[in-house]
Amino acid sequence: MKFLKIAGLSTVAALMASPAFAHPGHDVTAGFSAGLSHPFLGADHLLAMVAVGLWAAQYGGRKGLALPAGFVGGMLAGAALGFSGTGLPGAESLIALSLVLFGGALALKARLPLLQAGALTFAAGLFHGHAHAVEANGSALAYVGGFVLATALLHAAGGVAGWRLAAVRHVVPLAGGAVALAGIAMLAG
């Protein structure tokens, strides 16, 4: 219930916040290497993707794979919308909100039912993918291939870190709190 209250308040804050590009690299957005580097250049994408991996580690094994798969699926859907010219109002604010939600889930050690967690990562991925696509120019397929690979690598890094740090009692919740605070700062900025 606490997680749902945080989600509700964060959604209101996201809708009131003004959109802003949260990282550099918006000038070079064509080709595979640009797509590959884009998620690493922005704290918004980097933190969200690693947080998904950390959260997935809490579910363990095959169940945990549903979270990154949901994110990547949403990201591909969002990219398709972006490349087609379909707008998603408030996308940048909702990307920051994804940090609050993923960070909150980690800080509170929330294990939502798998379908809900997968739906949440799908929704977040939708906005991340849309942002990637509207910033792109040139070969869409190569660019998408780059950011999908980068996303998978960041999810894997978060998953490995989550698995390795599971025995260290407060590290992942503290990391989650830091991610949530970064999201709040982006919403306030």
JSON list of C-alpha atoms in Angstrom, two decimals:
[
{"chain": "A", "resi": 1, "resn": "MET", "atom": "CA", "xyz": [0.00, 0.00, 0.00]},
{"chain": "A", "resi": 2, "resn": "LYS", "atom": "CA", "xyz": [2.86, 2.35, 0.85]},
{"chain": "A", "resi": 3, "resn": "PHE", "atom": "CA", "xyz": [4.33, 1.73, -2.62]},
{"chain": "A", "resi": 4, "resn": "LEU", "atom": "CA", "xyz": [0.99, 2.63, -4.28]},
{"chain": "A", "resi": 5, "resn": "LYS", "atom": "CA", "xyz": [0.81, 5.91, -2.35]},
{"chain": "A", "resi": 6, "resn": "ILE", "atom": "CA", "xyz": [4.34, 6.80, -3.47]},
{"chain": "A", "resi": 7, "resn": "ALA", "atom": "CA", "xyz": [3.39, 5.91, -7.06]},
{"chain": "A", "resi": 8, "resn": "GLY", "atom": "CA", "xyz": [0.29, 8.11, -6.93]},
{"chain": "A", "resi": 9, "resn": "LEU", "atom": "CA", "xyz": [2.10, 11.13, -5.52]},
{"chain": "A", "resi": 10, "resn": "SER", "atom": "CA", "xyz": [4.94, 10.66, -8.00]},
{"chain": "A", "resi": 11, "resn": "THR", "atom": "CA", "xyz": [2.52, 10.55, -10.91]},
{"chain": "A", "resi": 12, "resn": "VAL", "atom": "CA", "xyz": [0.98, 13.86, -9.86]},
{"chain": "A", "resi": 13, "resn": "ALA", "atom": "CA", "xyz": [4.45, 15.40, -9.55]},
{"chain": "A", "resi": 14, "resn": "ALA", "atom": "CA", "xyz": [5.45, 14.05, -12.98]},
{"chain": "A", "resi": 15, "resn": "LEU", "atom": "CA", "xyz": [2.43, 15.53, -14.67]},
{"chain": "A", "resi": 16, "resn": "MET", "atom": "CA", "xyz": [3.13, 18.92, -13.09]},
{"chain": "A", "resi": 17, "resn": "ALA", "atom": "CA", "xyz": [6.85, 18.95, -13.93]},
{"chain": "A", "resi": 18, "resn": "SER", "atom": "CA", "xyz": [8.18, 20.53, -17.08]},
{"chain": "A", "resi": 19, "resn": "PRO", "atom": "CA", "xyz": [9.95, 18.23, -19.53]},
{"chain": "A", "resi": 20, "resn": "ALA", "atom": "CA", "xyz": [13.69, 18.57, -19.97]},
{"chain": "A", "resi": 21, "resn": "PHE", "atom": "CA", "xyz": [16.35, 16.50, -21.65]},
{"chain": "A", "resi": 22, "resn": "ALA", "atom": "CA", "xyz": [18.20, 14.96, -18.74]},
{"chain": "A", "resi": 23, "resn": "HIS", "atom": "CA", "xyz": [21.51, 14.34, -20.45]},
{"chain": "A", "resi": 24, "resn": "PRO", "atom": "CA", "xyz": [23.88, 15.34, -23.22]},
{"chain": "A", "resi": 25, "resn": "GLY", "atom": "CA", "xyz": [24.26, 13.48, -26.47]},
{"chain": "A", "resi": 26, "resn": "HIS", "atom": "CA", "xyz": [21.14, 14.73, -28.22]},
{"chain": "A", "resi": 27, "resn": "ASP", "atom": "CA", "xyz": [23.19, 16.08, -31.10]},
{"chain": "A", "resi": 28, "resn": "VAL", "atom": "CA", "xyz": [24.66, 12.73, -32.25]},
{"chain": "A", "resi": 29, "resn": "THR", "atom": "CA", "xyz": [21.69, 10.41, -32.68]},
{"chain": "A", "resi": 30, "resn": "ALA", "atom": "CA", "xyz": [22.26, 8.36, -35.82]},
{"chain": "A", "resi": 31, "resn": "GLY", "atom": "CA", "xyz": [23.49, 4.80, -36.23]},
{"chain": "A", "resi": 32, "resn": "PHE", "atom": "CA", "xyz": [24.31, 1.83, -34.05]},
{"chain": "A", "resi": 33, "resn": "SER", "atom": "CA", "xyz": [27.09, 3.46, -32.00]},
{"chain": "A", "resi": 34, "resn": "ALA", "atom": "CA", "xyz": [24.89, 6.44, -31.14]},
{"chain": "A", "resi": 35, "resn": "GLY", "atom": "CA", "xyz": [22.10, 4.09, -30.02]},
{"chain": "A", "resi": 36, "resn": "LEU", "atom": "CA", "xyz": [24.58, 2.02, -28.04]},
{"chain": "A", "resi": 37, "resn": "SER", "atom": "CA", "xyz": [26.06, 5.02, -26.24]},
{"chain": "A", "resi": 38, "resn": "HIS", "atom": "CA", "xyz": [22.82, 6.92, -25.61]},
{"chain": "A", "resi": 39, "resn": "PRO", "atom": "CA", "xyz": [21.63, 4.96, -22.53]},
{"chain": "A", "resi": 40, "resn": "PHE", "atom": "CA", "xyz": [25.09, 5.26, -20.95]},
{"chain": "A", "resi": 41, "resn": "LEU", "atom": "CA", "xyz": [25.22, 9.06, -21.39]},
{"chain": "A", "resi": 42, "resn": "GLY", "atom": "CA", "xyz": [22.17, 9.98, -19.38]},
{"chain": "A", "resi": 43, "resn": "ALA", "atom": "CA", "xyz": [21.60, 9.40, -15.71]},
{"chain": "A", "resi": 44, "resn": "ASP", "atom": "CA", "xyz": [17.88, 8.97, -16.36]},
{"chain": "A", "resi": 45, "resn": "HIS", "atom": "CA", "xyz": [18.30, 6.00, -18.69]},
{"chain": "A", "resi": 46, "resn": "LEU", "atom": "CA", "xyz": [21.34, 4.55, -16.93]},
{"chain": "A", "resi": 47, "resn": "LEU", "atom": "CA", "xyz": [19.76, 4.54, -13.47]},
{"chain": "A", "resi": 48, "resn": "ALA", "atom": "CA", "xyz": [16.41, 3.18, -14.67]},
{"chain": "A", "resi": 49, "resn": "MET", "atom": "CA", "xyz": [17.96, 0.31, -16.61]},
{"chain": "A", "resi": 50, "resn": "VAL", "atom": "CA", "xyz": [20.33, -0.73, -13.83]},
{"chain": "A", "resi": 51, "resn": "ALA", "atom": "CA", "xyz": [17.47, -0.42, -11.31]},
{"chain": "A", "resi": 52, "resn": "VAL", "atom": "CA", "xyz": [15.34, -2.79, -13.41]},
{"chain": "A", "resi": 53, "resn": "GLY", "atom": "CA", "xyz": [18.19, -5.31, -13.26]},
{"chain": "A", "resi": 54, "resn": "LEU", "atom": "CA", "xyz": [18.55, -4.88, -9.50]},
{"chain": "A", "resi": 55, "resn": "TRP", "atom": "CA", "xyz": [14.81, -5.33, -9.03]},
{"chain": "A", "resi": 56, "resn": "ALA", "atom": "CA", "xyz": [14.77, -8.38, -11.30]},
{"chain": "A", "resi": 57, "resn": "ALA", "atom": "CA", "xyz": [17.45, -9.98, -9.12]},
{"chain": "A", "resi": 58, "resn": "GLN", "atom": "CA", "xyz": [15.03, -9.84, -6.19]},
{"chain": "A", "resi": 59, "resn": "TYR", "atom": "CA", "xyz": [12.64, -12.11, -8.12]},
{"chain": "A", "resi": 60, "resn": "GLY", "atom": "CA", "xyz": [15.41, -14.50, -9.06]},
{"chain": "A", "resi": 61, "resn": "GLY", "atom": "CA", "xyz": [15.87, -16.90, -11.95]},
{"chain": "A", "resi": 62, "resn": "ARG", "atom": "CA", "xyz": [13.42, -17.01, -14.82]},
{"chain": "A", "resi": 63, "resn": "LYS", "atom": "CA", "xyz": [10.84, -14.93, -12.98]},
{"chain": "A", "resi": 64, "resn": "GLY", "atom": "CA", "xyz": [13.30, -12.08, -12.77]},
{"chain": "A", "resi": 65, "resn": "LEU", "atom": "CA", "xyz": [13.74, -12.06, -16.53]},
{"chain": "A", "resi": 66, "resn": "ALA", "atom": "CA", "xyz": [10.15, -10.83, -16.92]},
{"chain": "A", "resi": 67, "resn": "LEU", "atom": "CA", "xyz": [11.10, -7.36, -15.68]},
{"chain": "A", "resi": 68, "resn": "PRO", "atom": "CA", "xyz": [13.87, -6.60, -18.19]},
{"chain": "A", "resi": 69, "resn": "ALA", "atom": "CA", "xyz": [11.87, -8.33, -20.93]},
{"chain": "A", "resi": 70, "resn": "GLY", "atom": "CA", "xyz": [8.92, -6.08, -20.11]},
{"chain": "A", "resi": 71, "resn": "PHE", "atom": "CA", "xyz": [11.14, -3.02, -20.21]},
{"chain": "A", "resi": 72, "resn": "VAL", "atom": "CA", "xyz": [12.70, -3.92, -23.56]},
{"chain": "A", "resi": 73, "resn": "GLY", "atom": "CA", "xyz": [9.28, -4.78, -25.00]},
{"chain": "A", "resi": 74, "resn": "GLY", "atom": "CA", "xyz": [7.91, -1.44, -23.87]},
{"chain": "A", "resi": 75, "resn": "MET", "atom": "CA", "xyz": [10.98, 0.32, -25.18]},
{"chain": "A", "resi": 76, "resn": "LEU", "atom": "CA", "xyz": [10.51, -1.21, -28.64]},
{"chain": "A", "resi": 77, "resn": "ALA", "atom": "CA", "xyz": [6.83, -0.22, -28.62]},
{"chain": "A", "resi": 78, "resn": "GLY", "atom": "CA", "xyz": [7.73, 3.30, -27.52]},
{"chain": "A", "resi": 79, "resn": "ALA", "atom": "CA", "xyz": [10.39, 3.56, -30.21]},
{"chain": "A", "resi": 80, "resn": "ALA", "atom": "CA", "xyz": [7.85, 2.50, -32.82]},
{"chain": "A", "resi": 81, "resn": "LEU", "atom": "CA", "xyz": [5.50, 5.23, -31.60]},
{"chain": "A", "resi": 82, "resn": "GLY", "atom": "CA", "xyz": [8.28, 7.80, -31.62]},
{"chain": "A", "resi": 83, "resn": "PHE", "atom": "CA", "xyz": [9.48, 6.91, -35.10]},
{"chain": "A", "resi": 84, "resn": "SER", "atom": "CA", "xyz": [5.89, 7.03, -36.39]},
{"chain": "A", "resi": 85, "resn": "GLY", "atom": "CA", "xyz": [5.53, 10.57, -35.08]},
{"chain": "A", "resi": 86, "resn": "THR", "atom": "CA", "xyz": [3.08, 9.67, -32.31]},
{"chain": "A", "resi": 87, "resn": "GLY", "atom": "CA", "xyz": [3.65, 11.85, -29.28]},
{"chain": "A", "resi": 88, "resn": "LEU", "atom": "CA", "xyz": [3.62, 10.75, -25.65]},
{"chain": "A", "resi": 89, "resn": "PRO", "atom": "CA", "xyz": [2.92, 13.86, -23.55]},
{"chain": "A", "resi": 90, "resn": "GLY", "atom": "CA", "xyz": [5.10, 14.21, -20.49]},
{"chain": "A", "resi": 91, "resn": "ALA", "atom": "CA", "xyz": [7.53, 11.48, -21.57]},
{"chain": "A", "resi": 92, "resn": "GLU", "atom": "CA", "xyz": [10.59, 13.07, -19.96]},
{"chain": "A", "resi": 93, "resn": "SER", "atom": "CA", "xyz": [8.75, 13.59, -16.67]},
{"chain": "A", "resi": 94, "resn": "LEU", "atom": "CA", "xyz": [7.46, 10.03, -16.76]},
{"chain": "A", "resi": 95, "resn": "ILE", "atom": "CA", "xyz": [11.01, 8.79, -17.33]},
{"chain": "A", "resi": 96, "resn": "ALA", "atom": "CA", "xyz": [12.01, 10.58, -14.11]},
{"chain": "A", "resi": 97, "resn": "LEU", "atom": "CA", "xyz": [8.95, 9.07, -12.44]},
{"chain": "A", "resi": 98, "resn": "SER", "atom": "CA", "xyz": [10.19, 5.62, -13.45]},
{"chain": "A", "resi": 99, "resn": "LEU", "atom": "CA", "xyz": [13.30, 6.28, -11.35]},
{"chain": "A", "resi": 100, "resn": "VAL", "atom": "CA", "xyz": [11.13, 7.17, -8.35]},
{"chain": "A", "resi": 101, "resn": "LEU", "atom": "CA", "xyz": [9.06, 4.02, -8.78]},
{"chain": "A", "resi": 102, "resn": "PHE", "atom": "CA", "xyz": [11.95, 1.62, -9.42]},
{"chain": "A", "resi": 103, "resn": "GLY", "atom": "CA", "xyz": [14.02, 3.21, -6.66]},
{"chain": "A", "resi": 104, "resn": "GLY", "atom": "CA", "xyz": [11.06, 3.08, -4.30]},
{"chain": "A", "resi": 105, "resn": "ALA", "atom": "CA", "xyz": [10.48, -0.59, -5.10]},
{"chain": "A", "resi": 106, "resn": "LEU", "atom": "CA", "xyz": [14.12, -1.33, -4.30]},
{"chain": "A", "resi": 107, "resn": "ALA", "atom": "CA", "xyz": [14.19, 0.82, -1.15]},
{"chain": "A", "resi": 108, "resn": "LEU", "atom": "CA", "xyz": [11.02, -0.78, 0.18]},
{"chain": "A", "resi": 109, "resn": "LYS", "atom": "CA", "xyz": [12.03, -4.27, -0.99]},
{"chain": "A", "resi": 110, "resn": "ALA", "atom": "CA", "xyz": [8.71, -4.41, -2.85]},
{"chain": "A", "resi": 111, "resn": "ARG", "atom": "CA", "xyz": [8.00, -7.61, -4.70]},
{"chain": "A", "resi": 112, "resn": "LEU", "atom": "CA", "xyz": [4.87, -6.83, -6.62]},
{"chain": "A", "resi": 113, "resn": "PRO", "atom": "CA", "xyz": [3.08, -9.70, -8.30]},
{"chain": "A", "resi": 114, "resn": "LEU", "atom": "CA", "xyz": [5.14, -10.55, -11.37]},
{"chain": "A", "resi": 115, "resn": "LEU", "atom": "CA", "xyz": [2.48, -9.43, -13.84]},
{"chain": "A", "resi": 116, "resn": "GLN", "atom": "CA", "xyz": [2.24, -6.01, -12.17]},
{"chain": "A", "resi": 117, "resn": "ALA", "atom": "CA", "xyz": [6.02, -5.60, -11.98]},
{"chain": "A", "resi": 118, "resn": "GLY", "atom": "CA", "xyz": [6.33, -6.58, -15.65]},
{"chain": "A", "resi": 119, "resn": "ALA", "atom": "CA", "xyz": [3.57, -4.13, -16.61]},
{"chain": "A", "resi": 120, "resn": "LEU", "atom": "CA", "xyz": [5.33, -1.36, -14.69]},
{"chain": "A", "resi": 121, "resn": "THR", "atom": "CA", "xyz": [8.64, -2.04, -16.44]},
{"chain": "A", "resi": 122, "resn": "PHE", "atom": "CA", "xyz": [6.81, -2.23, -19.79]},
{"chain": "A", "resi": 123, "resn": "ALA", "atom": "CA", "xyz": [5.21, 1.19, -19.18]},
{"chain": "A", "resi": 124, "resn": "ALA", "atom": "CA", "xyz": [8.53, 2.72, -18.16]},
{"chain": "A", "resi": 125, "resn": "GLY", "atom": "CA", "xyz": [10.23, 1.16, -21.18]},
{"chain": "A", "resi": 126, "resn": "LEU", "atom": "CA", "xyz": [7.55, 2.68, -23.41]},
{"chain": "A", "resi": 127, "resn": "PHE", "atom": "CA", "xyz": [8.55, 6.20, -22.38]},
{"chain": "A", "resi": 128, "resn": "HIS", "atom": "CA", "xyz": [12.29, 5.49, -22.48]},
{"chain": "A", "resi": 129, "resn": "GLY", "atom": "CA", "xyz": [11.98, 4.00, -25.98]},
{"chain": "A", "resi": 130, "resn": "HIS", "atom": "CA", "xyz": [9.87, 6.91, -27.16]},
{"chain": "A", "resi": 131, "resn": "ALA", "atom": "CA", "xyz": [12.47, 9.37, -25.90]},
{"chain": "A", "resi": 132, "resn": "HIS", "atom": "CA", "xyz": [15.23, 7.48, -27.70]},
{"chain": "A", "resi": 133, "resn": "ALA", "atom": "CA", "xyz": [13.27, 7.45, -30.96]},
{"chain": "A", "resi": 134, "resn": "VAL", "atom": "CA", "xyz": [12.27, 11.11, -31.03]},
{"chain": "A", "resi": 135, "resn": "GLU", "atom": "CA", "xyz": [15.91, 12.05, -30.46]},
{"chain": "A", "resi": 136, "resn": "ALA", "atom": "CA", "xyz": [17.11, 9.86, -33.34]},
{"chain": "A", "resi": 137, "resn": "ASN", "atom": "CA", "xyz": [17.89, 10.71, -36.92]},
{"chain": "A", "resi": 138, "resn": "GLY", "atom": "CA", "xyz": [19.33, 8.55, -39.64]},
{"chain": "A", "resi": 139, "resn": "SER", "atom": "CA", "xyz": [18.98, 4.76, -39.63]},
{"chain": "A", "resi": 140, "resn": "ALA", "atom": "CA", "xyz": [16.25, 3.86, -37.18]},
{"chain": "A", "resi": 141, "resn": "LEU", "atom": "CA", "xyz": [17.01, 0.14, -37.23]},
{"chain": "A", "resi": 142, "resn": "ALA", "atom": "CA", "xyz": [20.71, 0.56, -36.40]},
{"chain": "A", "resi": 143, "resn": "TYR", "atom": "CA", "xyz": [19.95, 3.11, -33.69]},
{"chain": "A", "resi": 144, "resn": "VAL", "atom": "CA", "xyz": [17.32, 0.85, -32.09]},
{"chain": "A", "resi": 145, "resn": "GLY", "atom": "CA", "xyz": [19.72, -2.09, -32.24]},
{"chain": "A", "resi": 146, "resn": "GLY", "atom": "CA", "xyz": [22.28, -0.03, -30.36]},
{"chain": "A", "resi": 147, "resn": "PHE", "atom": "CA", "xyz": [20.01, 1.11, -27.58]},
{"chain": "A", "resi": 148, "resn": "VAL", "atom": "CA", "xyz": [18.45, -2.34, -27.17]},
{"chain": "A", "resi": 149, "resn": "LEU", "atom": "CA", "xyz": [21.91, -3.87, -26.73]},
{"chain": "A", "resi": 150, "resn": "ALA", "atom": "CA", "xyz": [22.91, -1.14, -24.28]},
{"chain": "A", "resi": 151, "resn": "THR", "atom": "CA", "xyz": [19.70, -1.67, -22.33]},
{"chain": "A", "resi": 152, "resn": "ALA", "atom": "CA", "xyz": [20.29, -5.42, -22.13]},
{"chain": "A", "resi": 153, "resn": "LEU", "atom": "CA", "xyz": [23.83, -4.82, -20.90]},
{"chain": "A", "resi": 154, "resn": "LEU", "atom": "CA", "xyz": [22.65, -2.37, -18.23]},
{"chain": "A", "resi": 155, "resn": "HIS", "atom": "CA", "xyz": [19.88, -4.73, -17.11]},
{"chain": "A", "resi": 156, "resn": "ALA", "atom": "CA", "xyz": [22.45, -7.55, -16.88]},
{"chain": "A", "resi": 157, "resn": "ALA", "atom": "CA", "xyz": [24.84, -5.34, -14.88]},
{"chain": "A", "resi": 158, "resn": "GLY", "atom": "CA", "xyz": [22.05, -4.47, -12.45]},
{"chain": "A", "resi": 159, "resn": "GLY", "atom": "CA", "xyz": [20.99, -8.10, -12.21]},
{"chain": "A", "resi": 160, "resn": "VAL", "atom": "CA", "xyz": [24.50, -9.31, -11.47]},
{"chain": "A", "resi": 161, "resn": "ALA", "atom": "CA", "xyz": [25.00, -6.54, -8.93]},
{"chain": "A", "resi": 162, "resn": "GLY", "atom": "CA", "xyz": [21.68, -7.37, -7.28]},
{"chain": "A", "resi": 163, "resn": "TRP", "atom": "CA", "xyz": [22.52, -11.06, -7.13]},
{"chain": "A", "resi": 164, "resn": "ARG", "atom": "CA", "xyz": [26.02, -10.41, -5.75]},
{"chain": "A", "resi": 165, "resn": "LEU", "atom": "CA", "xyz": [24.82, -7.83, -3.21]},
{"chain": "A", "resi": 166, "resn": "ALA", "atom": "CA", "xyz": [21.82, -9.80, -1.96]},
{"chain": "A", "resi": 167, "resn": "ALA", "atom": "CA", "xyz": [23.78, -10.96, 1.08]},
{"chain": "A", "resi": 168, "resn": "VAL", "atom": "CA", "xyz": [24.74, -7.40, 2.03]},
{"chain": "A", "resi": 169, "resn": "ARG", "atom": "CA", "xyz": [21.64, -6.40, 3.92]},
{"chain": "A", "resi": 170, "resn": "HIS", "atom": "CA", "xyz": [21.08, -2.69, 3.22]},
{"chain": "A", "resi": 171, "resn": "VAL", "atom": "CA", "xyz": [23.04, -2.00, 0.04]},
{"chain": "A", "resi": 172, "resn": "VAL", "atom": "CA", "xyz": [20.27, -2.56, -2.51]},
{"chain": "A", "resi": 173, "resn": "PRO", "atom": "CA", "xyz": [17.60, -0.64, -0.53]},
{"chain": "A", "resi": 174, "resn": "LEU", "atom": "CA", "xyz": [20.06, 2.25, -0.09]},
{"chain": "A", "resi": 175, "resn": "ALA", "atom": "CA", "xyz": [20.84, 2.18, -3.81]},
{"chain": "A", "resi": 176, "resn": "GLY", "atom": "CA", "xyz": [17.10, 2.19, -4.46]},
{"chain": "A", "resi": 177, "resn": "GLY", "atom": "CA", "xyz": [16.67, 5.21, -2.24]},
{"chain": "A", "resi": 178, "resn": "ALA", "atom": "CA", "xyz": [19.42, 7.02, -4.17]},
{"chain": "A", "resi": 179, "resn": "VAL", "atom": "CA", "xyz": [17.72, 6.17, -7.48]},
{"chain": "A", "resi": 180, "resn": "ALA", "atom": "CA", "xyz": [14.37, 7.43, -6.16]},
{"chain": "A", "resi": 181, "resn": "LEU", "atom": "CA", "xyz": [15.99, 10.66, -4.95]},
{"chain": "A", "resi": 182, "resn": "ALA", "atom": "CA", "xyz": [17.62, 11.15, -8.35]},
{"chain": "A", "resi": 183, "resn": "GLY", "atom": "CA", "xyz": [14.18, 10.77, -9.94]},
{"chain": "A", "resi": 184, "resn": "ILE", "atom": "CA", "xyz": [12.68, 13.29, -7.54]},
{"chain": "A", "resi": 185, "resn": "ALA", "atom": "CA", "xyz": [15.50, 15.73, -8.33]},
{"chain": "A", "resi": 186, "resn": "MET", "atom": "CA", "xyz": [14.84, 15.30, -12.07]},
{"chain": "A", "resi": 187, "resn": "LEU", "atom": "CA", "xyz": [11.13, 15.91, -11.52]},
{"chain": "A", "resi": 188, "resn": "ALA", "atom": "CA", "xyz": [11.87, 19.03, -9.50]},
{"chain": "A", "resi": 189, "resn": "GLY", "atom": "CA", "xyz": [14.43, 20.27, -12.04]}
]
